[in-house]
PDB file of C-alpha atoms in Angstrom:
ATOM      1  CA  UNK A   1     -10.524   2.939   7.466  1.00  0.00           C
ATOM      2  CA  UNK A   2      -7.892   2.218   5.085  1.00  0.00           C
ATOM      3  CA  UNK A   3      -7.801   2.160   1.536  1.00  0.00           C
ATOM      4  CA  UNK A   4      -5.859   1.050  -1.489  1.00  0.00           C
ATOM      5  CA  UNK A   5      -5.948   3.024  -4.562  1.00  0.00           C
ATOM      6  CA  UNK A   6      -5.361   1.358  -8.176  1.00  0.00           C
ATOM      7  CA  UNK A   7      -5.192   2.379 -11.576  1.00  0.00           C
ATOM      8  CA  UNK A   8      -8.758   2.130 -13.288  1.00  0.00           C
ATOM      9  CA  UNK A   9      -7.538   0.591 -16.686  1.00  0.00           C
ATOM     10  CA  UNK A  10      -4.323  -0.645 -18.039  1.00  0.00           C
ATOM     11  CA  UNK A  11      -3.324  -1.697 -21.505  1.00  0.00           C
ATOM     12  CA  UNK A  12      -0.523  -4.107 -23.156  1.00  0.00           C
ATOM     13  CA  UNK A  13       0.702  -5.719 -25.496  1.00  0.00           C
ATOM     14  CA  UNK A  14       0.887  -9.116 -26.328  1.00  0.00           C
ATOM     15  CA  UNK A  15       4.905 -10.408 -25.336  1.00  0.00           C
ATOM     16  CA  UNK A  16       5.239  -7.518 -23.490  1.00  0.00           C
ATOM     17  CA  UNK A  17       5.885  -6.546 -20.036  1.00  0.00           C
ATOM     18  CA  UNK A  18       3.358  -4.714 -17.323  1.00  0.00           C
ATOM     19  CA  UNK A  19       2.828  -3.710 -14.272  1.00  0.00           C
ATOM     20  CA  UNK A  20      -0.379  -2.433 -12.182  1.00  0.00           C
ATOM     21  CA  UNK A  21       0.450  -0.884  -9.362  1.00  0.00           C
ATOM     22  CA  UNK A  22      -1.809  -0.776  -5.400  1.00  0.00           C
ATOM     23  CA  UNK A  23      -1.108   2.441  -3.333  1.00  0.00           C
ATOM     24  CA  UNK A  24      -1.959   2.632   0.771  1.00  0.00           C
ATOM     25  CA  UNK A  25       0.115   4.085   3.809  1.00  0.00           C
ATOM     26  CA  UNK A  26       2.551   2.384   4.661  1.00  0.00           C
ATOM     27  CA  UNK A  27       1.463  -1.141   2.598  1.00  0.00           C
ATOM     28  CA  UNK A  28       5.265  -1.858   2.335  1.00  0.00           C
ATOM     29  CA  UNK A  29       4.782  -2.606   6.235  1.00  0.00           C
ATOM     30  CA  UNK A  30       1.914  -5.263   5.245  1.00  0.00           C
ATOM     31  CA  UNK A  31       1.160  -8.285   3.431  1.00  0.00           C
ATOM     32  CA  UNK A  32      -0.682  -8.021   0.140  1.00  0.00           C
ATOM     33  CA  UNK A  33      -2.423 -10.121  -2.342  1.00  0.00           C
ATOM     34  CA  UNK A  34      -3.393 -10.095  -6.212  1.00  0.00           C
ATOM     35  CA  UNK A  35      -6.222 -11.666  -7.760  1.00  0.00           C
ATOM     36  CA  UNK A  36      -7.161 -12.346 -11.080  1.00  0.00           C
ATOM     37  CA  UNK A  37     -10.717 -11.968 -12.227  1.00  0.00           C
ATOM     38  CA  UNK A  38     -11.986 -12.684 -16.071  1.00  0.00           C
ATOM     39  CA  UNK A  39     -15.372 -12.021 -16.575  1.00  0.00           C
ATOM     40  CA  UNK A  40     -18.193 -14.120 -15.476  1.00  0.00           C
ATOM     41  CA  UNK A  41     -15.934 -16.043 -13.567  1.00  0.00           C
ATOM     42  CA  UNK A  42     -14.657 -16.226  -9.812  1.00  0.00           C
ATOM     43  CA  UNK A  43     -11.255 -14.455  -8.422  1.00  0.00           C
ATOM     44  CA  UNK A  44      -8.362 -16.533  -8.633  1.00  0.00           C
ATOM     45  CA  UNK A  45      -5.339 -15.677  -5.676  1.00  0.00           C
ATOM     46  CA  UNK A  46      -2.018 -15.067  -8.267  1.00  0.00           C
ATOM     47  CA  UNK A  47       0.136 -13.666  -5.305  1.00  0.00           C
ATOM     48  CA  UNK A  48       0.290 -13.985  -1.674  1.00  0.00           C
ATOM     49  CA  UNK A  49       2.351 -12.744   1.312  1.00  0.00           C
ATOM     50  CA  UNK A  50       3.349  -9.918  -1.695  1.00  0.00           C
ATOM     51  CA  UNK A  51       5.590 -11.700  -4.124  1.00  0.00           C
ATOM     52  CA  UNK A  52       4.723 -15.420  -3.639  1.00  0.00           C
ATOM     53  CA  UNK A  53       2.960 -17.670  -6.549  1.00  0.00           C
ATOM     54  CA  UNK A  54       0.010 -20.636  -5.449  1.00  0.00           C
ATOM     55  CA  UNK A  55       0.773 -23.557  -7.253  1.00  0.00           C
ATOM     56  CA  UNK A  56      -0.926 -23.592 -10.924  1.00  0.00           C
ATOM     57  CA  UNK A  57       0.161 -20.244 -11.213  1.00  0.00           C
ATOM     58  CA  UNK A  58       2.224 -19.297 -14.150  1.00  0.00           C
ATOM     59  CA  UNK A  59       5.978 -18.314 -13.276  1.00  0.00           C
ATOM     60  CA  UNK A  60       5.345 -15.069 -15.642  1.00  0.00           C
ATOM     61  CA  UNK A  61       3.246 -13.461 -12.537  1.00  0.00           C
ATOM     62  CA  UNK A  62       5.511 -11.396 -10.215  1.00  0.00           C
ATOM     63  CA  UNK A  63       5.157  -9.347  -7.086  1.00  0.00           C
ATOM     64  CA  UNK A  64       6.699  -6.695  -4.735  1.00  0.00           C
ATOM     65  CA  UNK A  65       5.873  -4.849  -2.326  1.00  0.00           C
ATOM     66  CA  UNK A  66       7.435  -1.527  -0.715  1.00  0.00           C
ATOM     67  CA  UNK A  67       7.054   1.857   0.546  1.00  0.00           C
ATOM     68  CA  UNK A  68       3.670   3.042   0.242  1.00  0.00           C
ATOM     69  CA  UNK A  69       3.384   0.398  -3.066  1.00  0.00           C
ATOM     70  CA  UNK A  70       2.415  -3.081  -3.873  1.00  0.00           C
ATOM     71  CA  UNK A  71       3.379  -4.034  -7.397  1.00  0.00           C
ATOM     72  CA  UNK A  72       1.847  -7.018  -9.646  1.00  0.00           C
ATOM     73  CA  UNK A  73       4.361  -7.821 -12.804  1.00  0.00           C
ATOM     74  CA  UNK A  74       3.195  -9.786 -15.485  1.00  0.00           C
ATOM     75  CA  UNK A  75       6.506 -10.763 -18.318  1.00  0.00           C
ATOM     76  CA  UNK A  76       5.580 -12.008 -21.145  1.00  0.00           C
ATOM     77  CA  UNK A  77       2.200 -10.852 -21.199  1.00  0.00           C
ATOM     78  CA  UNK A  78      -0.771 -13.050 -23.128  1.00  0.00           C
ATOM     79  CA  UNK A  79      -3.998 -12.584 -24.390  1.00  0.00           C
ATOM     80  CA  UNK A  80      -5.656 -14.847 -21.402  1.00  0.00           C
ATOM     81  CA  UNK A  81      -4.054 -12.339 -19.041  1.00  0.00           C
ATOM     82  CA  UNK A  82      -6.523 -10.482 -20.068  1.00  0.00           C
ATOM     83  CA  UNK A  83      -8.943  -9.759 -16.937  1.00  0.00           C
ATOM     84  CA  UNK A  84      -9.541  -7.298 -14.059  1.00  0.00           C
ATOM     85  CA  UNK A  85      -6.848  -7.657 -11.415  1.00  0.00           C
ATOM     86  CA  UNK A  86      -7.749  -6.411  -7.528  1.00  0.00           C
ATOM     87  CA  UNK A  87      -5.021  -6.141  -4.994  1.00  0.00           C
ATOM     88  CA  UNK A  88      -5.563  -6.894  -1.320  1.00  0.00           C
ATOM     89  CA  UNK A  89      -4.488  -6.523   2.518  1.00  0.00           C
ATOM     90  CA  UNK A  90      -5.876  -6.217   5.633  1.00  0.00           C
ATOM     91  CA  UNK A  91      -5.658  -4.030   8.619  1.00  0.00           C
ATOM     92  CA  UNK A  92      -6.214  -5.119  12.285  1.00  0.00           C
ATOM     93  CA  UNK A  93      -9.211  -7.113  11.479  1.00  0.00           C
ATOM     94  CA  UNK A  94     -10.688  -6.406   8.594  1.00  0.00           C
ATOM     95  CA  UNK A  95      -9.898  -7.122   4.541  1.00  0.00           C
ATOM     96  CA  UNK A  96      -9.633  -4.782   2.274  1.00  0.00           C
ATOM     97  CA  UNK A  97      -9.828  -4.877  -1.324  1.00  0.00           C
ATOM     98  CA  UNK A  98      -8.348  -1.928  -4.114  1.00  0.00           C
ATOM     99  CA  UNK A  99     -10.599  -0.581  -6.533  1.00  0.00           C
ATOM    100  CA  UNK A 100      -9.559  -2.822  -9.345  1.00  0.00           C
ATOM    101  CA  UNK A 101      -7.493  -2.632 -12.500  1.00  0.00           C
ATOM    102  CA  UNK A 102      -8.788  -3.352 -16.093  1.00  0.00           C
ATOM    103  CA  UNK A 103      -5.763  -5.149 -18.146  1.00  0.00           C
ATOM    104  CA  UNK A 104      -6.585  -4.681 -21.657  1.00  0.00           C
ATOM    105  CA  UNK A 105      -3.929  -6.797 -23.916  1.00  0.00           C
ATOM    106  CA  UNK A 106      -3.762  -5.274 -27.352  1.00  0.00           C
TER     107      UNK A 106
ATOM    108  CA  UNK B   1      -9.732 -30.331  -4.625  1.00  0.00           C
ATOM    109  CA  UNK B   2     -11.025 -27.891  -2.761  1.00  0.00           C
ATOM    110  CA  UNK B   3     -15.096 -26.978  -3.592  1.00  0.00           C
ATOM    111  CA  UNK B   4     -17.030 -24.166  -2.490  1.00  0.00           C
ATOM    112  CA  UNK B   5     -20.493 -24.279  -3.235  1.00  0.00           C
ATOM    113  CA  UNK B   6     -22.653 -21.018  -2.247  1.00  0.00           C
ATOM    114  CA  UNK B   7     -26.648 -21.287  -2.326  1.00  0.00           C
ATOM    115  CA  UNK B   8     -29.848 -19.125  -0.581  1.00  0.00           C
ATOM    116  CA  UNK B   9     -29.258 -16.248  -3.137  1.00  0.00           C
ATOM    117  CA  UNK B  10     -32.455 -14.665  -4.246  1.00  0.00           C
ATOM    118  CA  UNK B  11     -34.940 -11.595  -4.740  1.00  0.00           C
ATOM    119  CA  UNK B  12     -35.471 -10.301  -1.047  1.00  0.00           C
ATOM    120  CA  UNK B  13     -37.779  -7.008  -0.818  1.00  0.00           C
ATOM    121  CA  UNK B  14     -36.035  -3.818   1.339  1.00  0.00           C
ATOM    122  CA  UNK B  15     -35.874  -4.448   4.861  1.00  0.00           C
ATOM    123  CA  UNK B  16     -35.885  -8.118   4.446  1.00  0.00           C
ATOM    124  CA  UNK B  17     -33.709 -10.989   5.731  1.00  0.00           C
ATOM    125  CA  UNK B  18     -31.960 -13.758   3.535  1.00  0.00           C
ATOM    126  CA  UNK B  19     -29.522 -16.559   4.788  1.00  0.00           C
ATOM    127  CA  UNK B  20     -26.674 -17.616   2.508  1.00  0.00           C
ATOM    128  CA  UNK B  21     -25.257 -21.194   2.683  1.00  0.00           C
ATOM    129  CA  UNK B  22     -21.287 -22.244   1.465  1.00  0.00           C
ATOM    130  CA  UNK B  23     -21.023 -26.244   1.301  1.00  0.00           C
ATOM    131  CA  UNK B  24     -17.062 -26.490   1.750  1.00  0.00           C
ATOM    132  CA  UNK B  25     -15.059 -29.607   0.379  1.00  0.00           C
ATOM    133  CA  UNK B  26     -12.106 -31.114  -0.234  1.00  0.00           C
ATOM    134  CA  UNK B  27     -10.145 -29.999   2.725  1.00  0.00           C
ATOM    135  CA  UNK B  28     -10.295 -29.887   6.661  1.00  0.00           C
ATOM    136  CA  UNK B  29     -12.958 -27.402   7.175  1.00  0.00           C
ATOM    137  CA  UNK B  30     -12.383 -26.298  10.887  1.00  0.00           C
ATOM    138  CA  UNK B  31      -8.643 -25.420  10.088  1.00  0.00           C
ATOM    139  CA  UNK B  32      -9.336 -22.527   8.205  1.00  0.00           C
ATOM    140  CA  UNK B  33     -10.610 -19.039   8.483  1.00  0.00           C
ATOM    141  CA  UNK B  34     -13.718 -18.569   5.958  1.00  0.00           C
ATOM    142  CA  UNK B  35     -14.703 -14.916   4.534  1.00  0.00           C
ATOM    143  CA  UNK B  36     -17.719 -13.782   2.263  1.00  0.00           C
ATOM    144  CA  UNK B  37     -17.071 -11.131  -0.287  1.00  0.00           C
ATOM    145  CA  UNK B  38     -19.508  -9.372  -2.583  1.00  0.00           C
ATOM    146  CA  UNK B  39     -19.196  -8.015  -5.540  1.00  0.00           C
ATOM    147  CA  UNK B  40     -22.360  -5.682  -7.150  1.00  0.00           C
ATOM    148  CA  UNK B  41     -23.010  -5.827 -10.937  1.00  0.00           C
ATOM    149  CA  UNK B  42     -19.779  -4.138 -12.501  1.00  0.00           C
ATOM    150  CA  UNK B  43     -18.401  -2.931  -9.479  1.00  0.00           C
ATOM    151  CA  UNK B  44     -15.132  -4.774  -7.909  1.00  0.00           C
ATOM    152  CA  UNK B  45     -14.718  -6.828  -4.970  1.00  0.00           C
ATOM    153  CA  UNK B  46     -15.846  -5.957  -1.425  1.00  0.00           C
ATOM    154  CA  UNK B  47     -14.835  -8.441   1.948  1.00  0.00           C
ATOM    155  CA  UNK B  48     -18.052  -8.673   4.287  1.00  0.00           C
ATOM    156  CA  UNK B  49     -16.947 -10.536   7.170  1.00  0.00           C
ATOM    157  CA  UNK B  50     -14.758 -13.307   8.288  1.00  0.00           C
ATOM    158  CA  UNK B  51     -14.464 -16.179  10.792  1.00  0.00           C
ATOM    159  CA  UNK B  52     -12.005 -18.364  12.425  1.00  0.00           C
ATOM    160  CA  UNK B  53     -12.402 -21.762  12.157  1.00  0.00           C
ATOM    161  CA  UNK B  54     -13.825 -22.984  15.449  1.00  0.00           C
ATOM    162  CA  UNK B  55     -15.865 -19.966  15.246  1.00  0.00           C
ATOM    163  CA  UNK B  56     -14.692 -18.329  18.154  1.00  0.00           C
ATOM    164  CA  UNK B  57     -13.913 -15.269  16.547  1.00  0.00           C
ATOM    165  CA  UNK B  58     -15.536 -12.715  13.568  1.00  0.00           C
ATOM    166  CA  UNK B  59     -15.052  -9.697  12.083  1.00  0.00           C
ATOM    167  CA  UNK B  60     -17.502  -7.266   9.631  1.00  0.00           C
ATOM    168  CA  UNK B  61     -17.083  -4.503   7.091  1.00  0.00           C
ATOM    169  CA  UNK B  62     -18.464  -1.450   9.052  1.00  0.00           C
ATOM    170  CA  UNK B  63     -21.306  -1.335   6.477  1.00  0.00           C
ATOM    171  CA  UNK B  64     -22.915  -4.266   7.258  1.00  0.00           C
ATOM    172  CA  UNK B  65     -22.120  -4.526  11.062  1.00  0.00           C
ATOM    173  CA  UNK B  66     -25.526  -4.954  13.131  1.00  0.00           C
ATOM    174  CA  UNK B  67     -27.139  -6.659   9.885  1.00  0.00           C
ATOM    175  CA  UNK B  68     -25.402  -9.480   8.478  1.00  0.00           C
ATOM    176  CA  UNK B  69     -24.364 -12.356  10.879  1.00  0.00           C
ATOM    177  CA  UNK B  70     -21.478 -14.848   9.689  1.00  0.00           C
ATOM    178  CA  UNK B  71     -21.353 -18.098  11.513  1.00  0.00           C
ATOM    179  CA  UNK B  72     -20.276 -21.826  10.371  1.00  0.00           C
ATOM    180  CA  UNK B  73     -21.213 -25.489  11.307  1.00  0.00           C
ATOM    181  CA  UNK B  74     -18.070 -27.770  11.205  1.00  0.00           C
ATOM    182  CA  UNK B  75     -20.445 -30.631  11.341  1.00  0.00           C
ATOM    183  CA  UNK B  76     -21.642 -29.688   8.181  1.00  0.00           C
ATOM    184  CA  UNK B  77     -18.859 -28.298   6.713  1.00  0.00           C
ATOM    185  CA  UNK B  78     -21.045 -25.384   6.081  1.00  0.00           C
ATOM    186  CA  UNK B  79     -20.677 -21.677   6.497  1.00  0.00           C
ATOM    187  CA  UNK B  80     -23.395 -19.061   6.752  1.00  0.00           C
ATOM    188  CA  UNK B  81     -24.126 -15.613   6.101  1.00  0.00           C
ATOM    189  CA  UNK B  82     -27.623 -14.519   7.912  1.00  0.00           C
ATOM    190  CA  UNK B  83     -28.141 -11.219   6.181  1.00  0.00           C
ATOM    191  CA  UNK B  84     -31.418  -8.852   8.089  1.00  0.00           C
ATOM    192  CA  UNK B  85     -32.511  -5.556   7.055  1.00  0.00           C
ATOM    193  CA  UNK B  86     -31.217  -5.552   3.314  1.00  0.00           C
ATOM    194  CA  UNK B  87     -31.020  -2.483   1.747  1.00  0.00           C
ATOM    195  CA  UNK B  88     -30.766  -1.884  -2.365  1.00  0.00           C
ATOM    196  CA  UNK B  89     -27.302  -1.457  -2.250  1.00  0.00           C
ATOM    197  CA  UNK B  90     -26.698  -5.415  -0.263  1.00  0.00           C
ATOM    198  CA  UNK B  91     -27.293  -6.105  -4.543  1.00  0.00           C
ATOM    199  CA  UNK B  92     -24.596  -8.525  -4.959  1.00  0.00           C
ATOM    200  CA  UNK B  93     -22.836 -11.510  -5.985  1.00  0.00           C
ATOM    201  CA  UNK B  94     -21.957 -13.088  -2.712  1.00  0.00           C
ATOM    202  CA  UNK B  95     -18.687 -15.229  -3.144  1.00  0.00           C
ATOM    203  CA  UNK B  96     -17.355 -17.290   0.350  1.00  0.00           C
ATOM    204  CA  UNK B  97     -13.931 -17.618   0.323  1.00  0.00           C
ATOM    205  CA  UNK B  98     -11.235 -19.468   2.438  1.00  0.00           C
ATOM    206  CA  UNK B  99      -8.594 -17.701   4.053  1.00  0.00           C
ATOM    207  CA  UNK B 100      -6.020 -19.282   5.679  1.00  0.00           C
ATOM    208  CA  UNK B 101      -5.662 -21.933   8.898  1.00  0.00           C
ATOM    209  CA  UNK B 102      -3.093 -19.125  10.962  1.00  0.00           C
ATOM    210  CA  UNK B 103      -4.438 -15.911  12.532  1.00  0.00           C
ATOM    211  CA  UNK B 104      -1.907 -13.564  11.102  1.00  0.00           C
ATOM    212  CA  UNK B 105      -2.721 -13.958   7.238  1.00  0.00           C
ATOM    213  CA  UNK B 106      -5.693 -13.039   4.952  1.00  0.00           C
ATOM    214  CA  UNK B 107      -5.360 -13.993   1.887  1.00  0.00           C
ATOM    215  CA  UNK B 108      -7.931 -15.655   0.244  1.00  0.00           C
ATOM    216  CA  UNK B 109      -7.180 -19.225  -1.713  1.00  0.00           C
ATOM    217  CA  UNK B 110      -9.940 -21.135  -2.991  1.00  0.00           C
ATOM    218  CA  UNK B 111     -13.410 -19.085  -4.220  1.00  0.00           C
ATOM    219  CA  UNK B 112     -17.322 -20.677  -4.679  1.00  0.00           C
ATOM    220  CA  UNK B 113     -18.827 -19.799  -7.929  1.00  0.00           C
ATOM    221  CA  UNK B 114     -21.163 -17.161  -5.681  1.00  0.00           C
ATOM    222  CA  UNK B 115     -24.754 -16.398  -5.297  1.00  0.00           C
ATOM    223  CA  UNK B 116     -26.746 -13.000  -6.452  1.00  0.00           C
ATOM    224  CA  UNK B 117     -28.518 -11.624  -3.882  1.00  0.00           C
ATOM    225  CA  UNK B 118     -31.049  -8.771  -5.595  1.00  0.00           C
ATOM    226  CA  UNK B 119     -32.577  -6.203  -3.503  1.00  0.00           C
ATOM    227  CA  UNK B 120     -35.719  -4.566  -4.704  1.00  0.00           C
ATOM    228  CA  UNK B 121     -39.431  -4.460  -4.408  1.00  0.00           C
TER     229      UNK B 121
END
């Protein structure tokens, strides 16, 4: 089955730029996805199709995706982008999630 | 605005059966693809299983194939996830999700506030 591999925890801070990277074979030849998760609360979609924003999503949010890497970029970095981020894809039929990545701003 | 609103969560002993309910909003229901995801207590997200939105077609995580059962009623705007022979480790926030109206993409836009689902005797 496949997988995607992120970084556990990632730290900041505040102004700053970061990035938290998603590694699976060949994801460069896929779509992927980032969420944003703050605790207690539901995922929210930040990018989709690998570098494109929803609506309501701040402008400071970035994404790529190439190789055997998806990237999420966040410029600028504040204090509410504080959260647990999970990246995303699927494979024939089925989703799959990464592991998820703690962003600690300092 | 789109509104997701997941209910039937509950304490179900091993081996049990439990049937989760998302009442959908704010958009045409039987466009889109609809997923449930879980999530156990400090763990990160995990998809569970998908369908299309005149039902016609579904797809599982390999560790609940044979046990859980995702349909939907477009009626009722309502999706389902009919969940038999629950183990400990089904112990889970259950979120449903919608995915998108085309067959090619998965990504998952709008999210219901999710239901715990607690295995144990």
């Amino acid at each position: 089955s496949y997988e995607l591999t992120q970084p556990p925890s990632v730290s900041v801070s505040p102004g700053q730029i970061v990035s938290i990277t998603c590694s699976g074979d060949k994801l460069g030849d896929k779509h992927a996805c980032w969420y944003q998760q703050k605790p207690g609360q539901s995922p929210v979609l930040v990018i989709y199709q690998s570098n494109r924003r929803p609506s309501g999503i701040p402008e400071r949010f970035s994404g790529s995706n190439s190789g055997n890497t998806a990237t999420l970029t966040i410029s600028e970095t504040q204090a509410m982008d504080e959260a647990d981020y999970y990246c995303q894809t699927w494979d024939t039929s089925t989703v799959v999630f990464g592991g998820g990545t703690k962003l600690t701003v300092l | 605005e789109v509104q997701l609103v997941e209910s039937g969560g509950g304490l179900v002993q091993p081996g049990g059966s439990l049937r989760l309910s998302c009442a959908a909003s704010g958009f045409t229901f039987s466009s889109y693809w609809m997923h449930w995801v879980r999530q156990a207590p400090g763990k990160g997200l995990v998809w569970v299983s998908r369908i299309k939105g005149d039902g016609s077609s579904t797809s599982y995580a390999d560790s609940v194939k044979g046990r859980f059962t995702i349909s939907r009623d477009n009626a009722k705007n309502t999706l389902y996830l009919q969940m038999n022979s629950l183990r400990g480790e089904d112990t889970a926030v259950y979120y449903c999700a919608r995915g998108c109206r085309d067959d090619w993409c998965n990504w998952l836009d709008s999210w219901g506030q999710g239901t715990l689902v607690t295995v144990s005797s």
